[in-house]
PDB file of C-alpha atoms in Angstrom:
ATOM      1  CA  MET A1204       5.653 -18.782  23.441  1.00 41.00           C
ATOM      2  CA  TRP A1205       2.573 -16.737  22.590  1.00 45.00           C
ATOM      3  CA  ASP A1206       3.653 -14.699  25.551  1.00 49.00           C
ATOM      4  CA  SER A1207       6.520 -13.300  23.931  1.00 52.00           C
ATOM      5  CA  ILE A1208       4.121 -12.285  20.414  1.00 60.00           C
ATOM      6  CA  ASP A1209       3.672  -8.655  20.557  1.00 74.00           C
ATOM      7  CA  PHE A1210      -0.161  -8.869  18.657  1.00 75.00           C
ATOM      8  CA  ALA A1211      -0.363  -4.976  19.346  1.00 81.00           C
ATOM      9  CA  SER A1212       2.730  -4.525  17.439  1.00 83.00           C
ATOM     10  CA  LEU A1213       1.344  -6.980  14.885  1.00 86.00           C
ATOM     11  CA  PHE A1214      -1.950  -5.512  14.141  1.00 88.00           C
ATOM     12  CA  ARG A1215      -0.566  -2.271  13.877  1.00 87.00           C
ATOM     13  CA  GLU A1216       2.162  -3.252  11.121  1.00 90.00           C
ATOM     14  CA  PHE A1217      -1.026  -5.207   9.672  1.00 93.00           C
ATOM     15  CA  ILE A1218      -3.145  -1.986   9.536  1.00 90.00           C
ATOM     16  CA  THR A1219      -0.687   0.456   8.339  1.00 88.00           C
ATOM     17  CA  ILE A1220       0.302  -1.896   5.122  1.00 93.00           C
ATOM     18  CA  ALA A1221      -4.243  -2.475   4.921  1.00 92.00           C
ATOM     19  CA  VAL A1222      -3.828   1.202   4.949  1.00 85.00           C
ATOM     20  CA  VAL A1223      -1.130   2.233   2.156  1.00 83.00           C
ATOM     21  CA  VAL A1224      -2.118  -0.877  -0.306  1.00 90.00           C
ATOM     22  CA  ASP A1225      -5.766   0.348   0.079  1.00 84.00           C
ATOM     23  CA  PRO A1226      -7.130  -2.944  -1.158  1.00 90.00           C
ATOM     24  CA  VAL A1227     -11.093  -1.029  -1.084  1.00 82.00           C
ATOM     25  CA  GLY A1228      -9.760   1.672  -3.206  1.00 76.00           C
ATOM     26  CA  THR A1229      -8.608  -0.500  -5.967  1.00 83.00           C
ATOM     27  CA  ILE A1230     -11.778  -1.946  -6.875  1.00 81.00           C
ATOM     28  CA  PRO A1231     -13.141   1.203  -9.251  1.00 74.00           C
ATOM     29  CA  VAL A1232      -9.875   0.968 -10.837  1.00 76.00           C
ATOM     30  CA  PHE A1233      -9.952  -2.751 -11.396  1.00 84.00           C
ATOM     31  CA  LEU A1234     -13.436  -2.997 -12.770  1.00 78.00           C
ATOM     32  CA  ALA A1235     -13.006   0.018 -14.679  1.00 71.00           C
ATOM     33  CA  ALA A1236      -9.782  -1.314 -16.112  1.00 76.00           C
ATOM     34  CA  THR A1237     -11.627  -4.746 -17.047  1.00 79.00           C
ATOM     35  CA  VAL A1238     -15.445  -3.352 -17.981  1.00 70.00           C
ATOM     36  CA  GLY A1239     -16.446  -5.860 -20.929  1.00 70.00           C
ATOM     37  CA  MET A1240     -13.999  -8.915 -20.179  1.00 79.00           C
ATOM     38  CA  ARG A1241     -15.261 -11.755 -19.684  1.00 83.00           C
ATOM     39  CA  ALA A1242     -14.993 -13.194 -15.867  1.00 82.00           C
ATOM     40  CA  VAL A1243     -11.822 -15.521 -16.857  1.00 87.00           C
ATOM     41  CA  THR A1244      -9.893 -12.641 -18.421  1.00 87.00           C
ATOM     42  CA  ARG A1245     -10.611 -10.437 -14.882  1.00 88.00           C
ATOM     43  CA  ARG A1246      -9.247 -13.112 -12.490  1.00 90.00           C
ATOM     44  CA  ARG A1247      -6.485 -13.577 -14.841  1.00 90.00           C
ATOM     45  CA  ILE A1248      -5.652  -9.707 -14.549  1.00 91.00           C
ATOM     46  CA  ALA A1249      -5.999  -9.657 -10.797  1.00 93.00           C
ATOM     47  CA  ILE A1250      -4.298 -12.406 -10.355  1.00 93.00           C
ATOM     48  CA  ARG A1251      -1.004 -11.102 -12.279  1.00 93.00           C
ATOM     49  CA  ALA A1252      -1.623  -7.782 -10.932  1.00 94.00           C
ATOM     50  CA  VAL A1253      -1.467  -8.312  -7.114  1.00 96.00           C
ATOM     51  CA  LEU A1254       1.877 -10.949  -8.221  1.00 95.00           C
ATOM     52  CA  THR A1255       3.487  -8.040  -9.524  1.00 95.00           C
ATOM     53  CA  ALA A1256       2.670  -5.452  -7.002  1.00 96.00           C
ATOM     54  CA  GLY A1257       4.106  -8.298  -4.500  1.00 96.00           C
ATOM     55  CA  GLY A1258       7.184  -8.906  -6.026  1.00 96.00           C
ATOM     56  CA  VAL A1259       7.718  -4.786  -6.588  1.00 94.00           C
ATOM     57  CA  LEU A1260       6.745  -4.442  -2.688  1.00 96.00           C
ATOM     58  CA  LEU A1261       8.526  -7.356  -1.911  1.00 95.00           C
ATOM     59  CA  PHE A1262      12.003  -5.522  -3.076  1.00 94.00           C
ATOM     60  CA  PHE A1263      11.609  -2.618  -1.446  1.00 91.00           C
ATOM     61  CA  LEU A1264      11.221  -4.923   1.902  1.00 93.00           C
ATOM     62  CA  VAL A1265      14.214  -6.851   1.099  1.00 90.00           C
ATOM     63  CA  LEU A1266      16.705  -4.127  -0.519  1.00 90.00           C
ATOM     64  CA  GLY A1267      15.099  -0.910  -0.225  1.00 85.00           C
ATOM     65  CA  GLN A1268      17.066  -0.095   3.362  1.00 81.00           C
ATOM     66  CA  ILE A1269      20.386  -1.478   1.444  1.00 85.00           C
ATOM     67  CA  VAL A1270      19.932   0.380  -1.757  1.00 83.00           C
ATOM     68  CA  LEU A1271      19.288   3.908   0.711  1.00 76.00           C
ATOM     69  CA  GLU A1272      22.450   2.790   2.722  1.00 77.00           C
ATOM     70  CA  THR A1273      24.549   2.426  -0.141  1.00 85.00           C
ATOM     71  CA  LEU A1274      23.614   6.033  -1.459  1.00 81.00           C
ATOM     72  CA  GLY A1275      25.002   6.823   2.022  1.00 79.00           C
ATOM     73  CA  LEU A1276      21.241   7.701   3.478  1.00 75.00           C
ATOM     74  CA  ALA A1277      20.897   6.601   7.338  1.00 71.00           C
ATOM     75  CA  LEU A1278      17.465   5.429   7.567  1.00 68.00           C
ATOM     76  CA  GLY A1279      16.500   7.661  10.095  1.00 75.00           C
ATOM     77  CA  THR A1280      16.265  10.378   7.591  1.00 78.00           C
ATOM     78  CA  PHE A1281      14.263   8.442   4.928  1.00 71.00           C
ATOM     79  CA  GLN A1282      11.706   7.517   8.084  1.00 72.00           C
ATOM     80  CA  ILE A1283      11.654  11.426   8.684  1.00 82.00           C
ATOM     81  CA  ALA A1284      11.142  12.184   4.674  1.00 78.00           C
ATOM     82  CA  GLY A1285       9.066   9.001   4.407  1.00 72.00           C
ATOM     83  CA  GLY A1286       6.490  10.166   7.018  1.00 76.00           C
ATOM     84  CA  ILE A1287       6.199  13.483   5.460  1.00 83.00           C
ATOM     85  CA  VAL A1288       5.439  11.919   2.490  1.00 75.00           C
ATOM     86  CA  LEU A1289       2.943   9.403   3.645  1.00 69.00           C
ATOM     87  CA  PHE A1290       1.285  12.274   5.470  1.00 81.00           C
ATOM     88  CA  LEU A1291       0.852  14.440   2.033  1.00 80.00           C
ATOM     89  CA  PHE A1292      -0.480  11.151   0.732  1.00 70.00           C
ATOM     90  CA  ALA A1293      -3.213  10.839   3.607  1.00 74.00           C
ATOM     91  CA  LEU A1294      -3.914  14.549   3.106  1.00 82.00           C
ATOM     92  CA  THR A1295      -4.741  13.955  -0.540  1.00 74.00           C
ATOM     93  CA  MET A1296      -6.981  11.216   0.150  1.00 69.00           C
ATOM     94  CA  ILE A1297      -9.158  13.027   2.758  1.00 79.00           C
ATOM     95  CA  PHE A1298      -9.247  16.439   1.329  1.00 80.00           C
ATOM     96  CA  GLY A1299      -8.364  16.091  -2.619  1.00 69.00           C
ATOM     97  CA  GLN A1300      -9.889  13.320  -4.970  1.00 62.00           C
ATOM     98  CA  SER A1301      -9.704   9.680  -3.557  1.00 59.00           C
ATOM     99  CA  LYS A1302      -7.226   7.311  -5.116  1.00 61.00           C
ATOM    100  CA  ALA A1303      -9.804   4.992  -7.109  1.00 60.00           C
ATOM    101  CA  GLU A1304     -10.891   8.793  -8.601  1.00 62.00           C
ATOM    102  CA  LEU A1305      -7.168   9.894  -9.185  1.00 60.00           C
ATOM    103  CA  GLU A1306      -6.277   6.561 -11.210  1.00 62.00           C
ATOM    104  CA  LEU A1307      -9.535   6.579 -13.000  1.00 62.00           C
ATOM    105  CA  GLU A1308      -9.008   9.666 -14.797  1.00 61.00           C
ATOM    106  CA  SER A1309      -4.564   8.604 -15.143  1.00 60.00           C
ATOM    107  CA  MET A1310      -6.279   5.612 -17.268  1.00 59.00           C
ATOM    108  CA  GLU A1311      -8.870   7.206 -18.765  1.00 55.00           C
ATOM    109  CA  GLU A1312      -6.156   9.851 -19.955  1.00 49.00           C
ATOM    110  CA  SER A1313      -3.858   7.085 -20.845  1.00 51.00           C
ATOM    111  CA  SER A1314      -7.002   5.492 -23.016  1.00 50.00           C
ATOM    112  CA  ARG A1315      -7.495   8.721 -24.970  1.00 42.00           C
ATOM    113  CA  ILE A1316      -3.724   8.821 -26.207  1.00 35.00           C
ATOM    114  CA  ASP A1317      -3.923   5.436 -26.939  1.00 36.00           C
ATOM    115  CA  ARG A1318      -1.133   3.953 -24.694  1.00 38.00           C
ATOM    116  CA  ALA A1319      -0.565   0.488 -25.142  1.00 32.00           C
ATOM    117  CA  ARG A1320      -0.213  -0.508 -21.406  1.00 43.00           C
ATOM    118  CA  ASP A1321      -1.035  -3.886 -19.711  1.00 71.00           C
ATOM    119  CA  LYS A1322      -3.983  -3.241 -17.593  1.00 76.00           C
ATOM    120  CA  ALA A1323      -2.478  -5.471 -15.060  1.00 84.00           C
ATOM    121  CA  VAL A1324       0.451  -3.513 -14.552  1.00 86.00           C
ATOM    122  CA  PHE A1325      -0.563  -0.045 -14.577  1.00 78.00           C
ATOM    123  CA  PRO A1326      -3.154   1.507 -13.071  1.00 74.00           C
ATOM    124  CA  LEU A1327      -3.417  -2.110 -11.183  1.00 83.00           C
ATOM    125  CA  ALA A1328      -0.258  -3.140  -9.862  1.00 89.00           C
ATOM    126  CA  ILE A1329       1.182   0.068 -10.238  1.00 84.00           C
ATOM    127  CA  PRO A1330       0.491   2.921  -8.495  1.00 74.00           C
ATOM    128  CA  SER A1331      -2.858   1.195  -7.334  1.00 81.00           C
ATOM    129  CA  ILE A1332      -1.734  -1.535  -5.106  1.00 90.00           C
ATOM    130  CA  ALA A1333       1.818  -1.047  -5.011  1.00 89.00           C
ATOM    131  CA  SER A1334       1.642   2.811  -4.316  1.00 78.00           C
ATOM    132  CA  PRO A1335       4.228   5.179  -3.110  1.00 71.00           C
ATOM    133  CA  GLY A1336       2.808   5.478   0.045  1.00 74.00           C
ATOM    134  CA  ALA A1337       3.461   1.237   0.380  1.00 85.00           C
ATOM    135  CA  MET A1338       7.254   1.215  -0.759  1.00 85.00           C
ATOM    136  CA  LEU A1339       7.802   3.516   1.502  1.00 80.00           C
ATOM    137  CA  ALA A1340       5.865   2.174   4.369  1.00 85.00           C
ATOM    138  CA  VAL A1341       7.283  -1.385   4.019  1.00 91.00           C
ATOM    139  CA  VAL A1342      10.815  -0.286   3.898  1.00 87.00           C
ATOM    140  CA  ILE A1343      10.046   2.091   7.439  1.00 83.00           C
ATOM    141  CA  LEU A1344       8.436  -1.257   8.787  1.00 88.00           C
ATOM    142  CA  THR A1345      11.706  -3.147   8.331  1.00 87.00           C
ATOM    143  CA  ASP A1346      14.513  -1.628   9.642  1.00 78.00           C
ATOM    144  CA  ASN A1347      17.491  -3.831   9.692  1.00 78.00           C
ATOM    145  CA  HIS A1348      19.456  -1.908  12.644  1.00 74.00           C
ATOM    146  CA  ARG A1349      16.166  -2.418  14.472  1.00 77.00           C
ATOM    147  CA  THR A1350      14.299  -5.282  13.567  1.00 82.00           C
ATOM    148  CA  SER A1351      15.371  -9.200  13.240  1.00 83.00           C
ATOM    149  CA  LEU A1352      15.229 -11.597  10.213  1.00 87.00           C
ATOM    150  CA  VAL A1353      12.470 -13.249  12.074  1.00 87.00           C
ATOM    151  CA  GLU A1354      10.583  -9.769  12.483  1.00 86.00           C
ATOM    152  CA  GLN A1355      10.921  -8.582   9.041  1.00 90.00           C
ATOM    153  CA  THR A1356       9.891 -12.099   7.969  1.00 92.00           C
ATOM    154  CA  VAL A1357       6.283 -11.777   9.726  1.00 92.00           C
ATOM    155  CA  THR A1358       6.458  -8.556   8.312  1.00 93.00           C
ATOM    156  CA  ALA A1359       6.539  -9.690   4.799  1.00 95.00           C
ATOM    157  CA  GLY A1360       3.520 -12.246   6.013  1.00 95.00           C
ATOM    158  CA  LEU A1361       1.679  -9.392   6.790  1.00 95.00           C
ATOM    159  CA  LEU A1362       2.229  -7.957   3.587  1.00 96.00           C
ATOM    160  CA  MET A1363       1.160 -11.126   2.085  1.00 97.00           C
ATOM    161  CA  GLY A1364      -2.094 -11.281   3.833  1.00 96.00           C
ATOM    162  CA  VAL A1365      -2.708  -8.052   2.812  1.00 96.00           C
ATOM    163  CA  LEU A1366      -1.886  -9.172  -0.726  1.00 97.00           C
ATOM    164  CA  LEU A1367      -4.281 -11.632  -0.468  1.00 97.00           C
ATOM    165  CA  LEU A1368      -7.289  -9.877   1.254  1.00 96.00           C
ATOM    166  CA  THR A1369      -6.710  -7.021  -1.941  1.00 96.00           C
ATOM    167  CA  LEU A1370      -7.039 -10.589  -4.619  1.00 96.00           C
ATOM    168  CA  LEU A1371      -9.945 -12.217  -2.761  1.00 96.00           C
ATOM    169  CA  LEU A1372     -11.839  -8.067  -3.145  1.00 93.00           C
ATOM    170  CA  LEU A1373     -10.793  -7.999  -6.893  1.00 94.00           C
ATOM    171  CA  LEU A1374     -11.989 -11.301  -7.228  1.00 94.00           C
ATOM    172  CA  ALA A1375     -15.405 -10.075  -5.844  1.00 92.00           C
ATOM    173  CA  ALA A1376     -15.508  -6.576  -7.525  1.00 84.00           C
ATOM    174  CA  GLY A1377     -18.455  -6.953  -8.785  1.00 77.00           C
ATOM    175  CA  PRO A1378     -20.519  -7.451  -5.964  1.00 84.00           C
ATOM    176  CA  ILE A1379     -18.781  -5.480  -3.762  1.00 76.00           C
ATOM    177  CA  GLN A1380     -18.994  -2.344  -6.192  1.00 69.00           C
ATOM    178  CA  ARG A1381     -23.186  -2.502  -6.345  1.00 77.00           C
ATOM    179  CA  TRP A1382     -22.855  -3.134  -2.752  1.00 81.00           C
ATOM    180  CA  ILE A1383     -21.006  -0.078  -1.427  1.00 74.00           C
ATOM    181  CA  GLY A1384     -20.947   2.056  -4.735  1.00 75.00           C
ATOM    182  CA  THR A1385     -18.075   4.711  -5.877  1.00 70.00           C
ATOM    183  CA  ALA A1386     -18.967   7.085  -3.174  1.00 77.00           C
ATOM    184  CA  GLY A1387     -18.713   4.316  -0.525  1.00 76.00           C
ATOM    185  CA  ALA A1388     -15.310   3.572  -1.966  1.00 69.00           C
ATOM    186  CA  SER A1389     -14.836   6.970  -1.882  1.00 73.00           C
ATOM    187  CA  LEU A1390     -15.713   7.394   2.023  1.00 78.00           C
ATOM    188  CA  VAL A1391     -13.486   4.437   2.940  1.00 72.00           C
ATOM    189  CA  SER A1392     -10.564   5.817   1.346  1.00 69.00           C
ATOM    190  CA  ARG A1393     -10.935   8.863   3.159  1.00 78.00           C
ATOM    191  CA  VAL A1394     -11.135   7.163   6.486  1.00 79.00           C
ATOM    192  CA  MET A1395      -8.058   5.433   5.753  1.00 70.00           C
ATOM    193  CA  GLY A1396      -6.658   8.685   5.061  1.00 74.00           C
ATOM    194  CA  ILE A1397      -6.874   9.346   8.702  1.00 80.00           C
ATOM    195  CA  ILE A1398      -5.792   6.626  10.042  1.00 74.00           C
ATOM    196  CA  LEU A1399      -2.640   6.809   7.409  1.00 68.00           C
ATOM    197  CA  SER A1400      -1.921  10.524   8.656  1.00 80.00           C
ATOM    198  CA  THR A1401      -1.417   9.689  12.391  1.00 80.00           C
ATOM    199  CA  VAL A1402       0.987   6.560  11.138  1.00 71.00           C
ATOM    200  CA  ALA A1403       3.005   8.956   9.219  1.00 76.00           C
ATOM    201  CA  VAL A1404       2.971  11.585  12.245  1.00 84.00           C
ATOM    202  CA  ASP A1405       4.512   8.338  14.406  1.00 79.00           C
ATOM    203  CA  ALA A1406       7.223   7.344  11.246  1.00 75.00           C
ATOM    204  CA  VAL A1407       8.355  10.997  11.608  1.00 83.00           C
ATOM    205  CA  LEU A1408       8.888  10.935  15.799  1.00 84.00           C
ATOM    206  CA  LYS A1409      10.675   7.149  15.246  1.00 78.00           C
ATOM    207  CA  GLY A1410      12.867   8.860  12.913  1.00 79.00           C
ATOM    208  CA  LEU A1411      13.908  11.590  15.033  1.00 85.00           C
ATOM    209  CA  ALA A1412      14.237   8.850  17.784  1.00 82.00           C
ATOM    210  CA  VAL A1413      16.632   7.022  15.616  1.00 74.00           C
ATOM    211  CA  MET A1414      18.433   9.952  15.240  1.00 78.00           C
ATOM    212  CA  GLY A1415      18.992  11.122  18.812  1.00 76.00           C
ATOM    213  CA  LEU A1416      16.909  14.310  17.949  1.00 78.00           C
ATOM    214  CA  VAL A1417      13.636  13.029  20.584  1.00 76.00           C
ATOM    215  CA  SER A1418      12.865  10.465  23.237  1.00 73.00           C
ATOM    216  CA  LEU A1419       9.814   8.488  22.712  1.00 68.00           C
ATOM    217  CA  ASP A1420      10.175   6.748  26.189  1.00 63.00           C
ATOM    218  CA  ALA A1421       7.901   9.464  28.158  1.00 51.00           C
TER     219      ALA A1421
END
């Protein structure tokens, strides 16, 4: 039974999902969103944020490709476009402000104009956990024409594992932030950007292969 399992592929998918979700980069955002709150309130916000993000990402995992095909869009073209977007997203992680810094600025701007938002939904669930990159990634990883229902279920399980890791990190956000600091979270985010850029290039190549424009056999 174990011989039929491609552990390298599973590990690669897990890393891909972990990179685009970026649990570590969410910690500073969570701390800023819940500053001054009681521990029980912070736990509730963490749980609600992860559940909301999980619902959004599962929606894209199950129905994302169906919506695309209903619009007459081939998954190959979406993989290419998604890979390009992921690559640009990776470049912002590497050379621009880190994910945490960008989302903290967005949150501060919202507070300045006194917009009433549920912090568990914004900025935590969206766009910090269920980022545009994560939405694109789960669609790309679950091509209905190339992956079986069992394989898609495994991918969903890997997604749940990453979200569980995210929840555990948020629940331990205080000690982790004191340990690595904002600079440490920014460094991790940039390293993940480098990994994501490689994943993005691979997605473009696979999209070209699906459309018969290149061969990946060599």
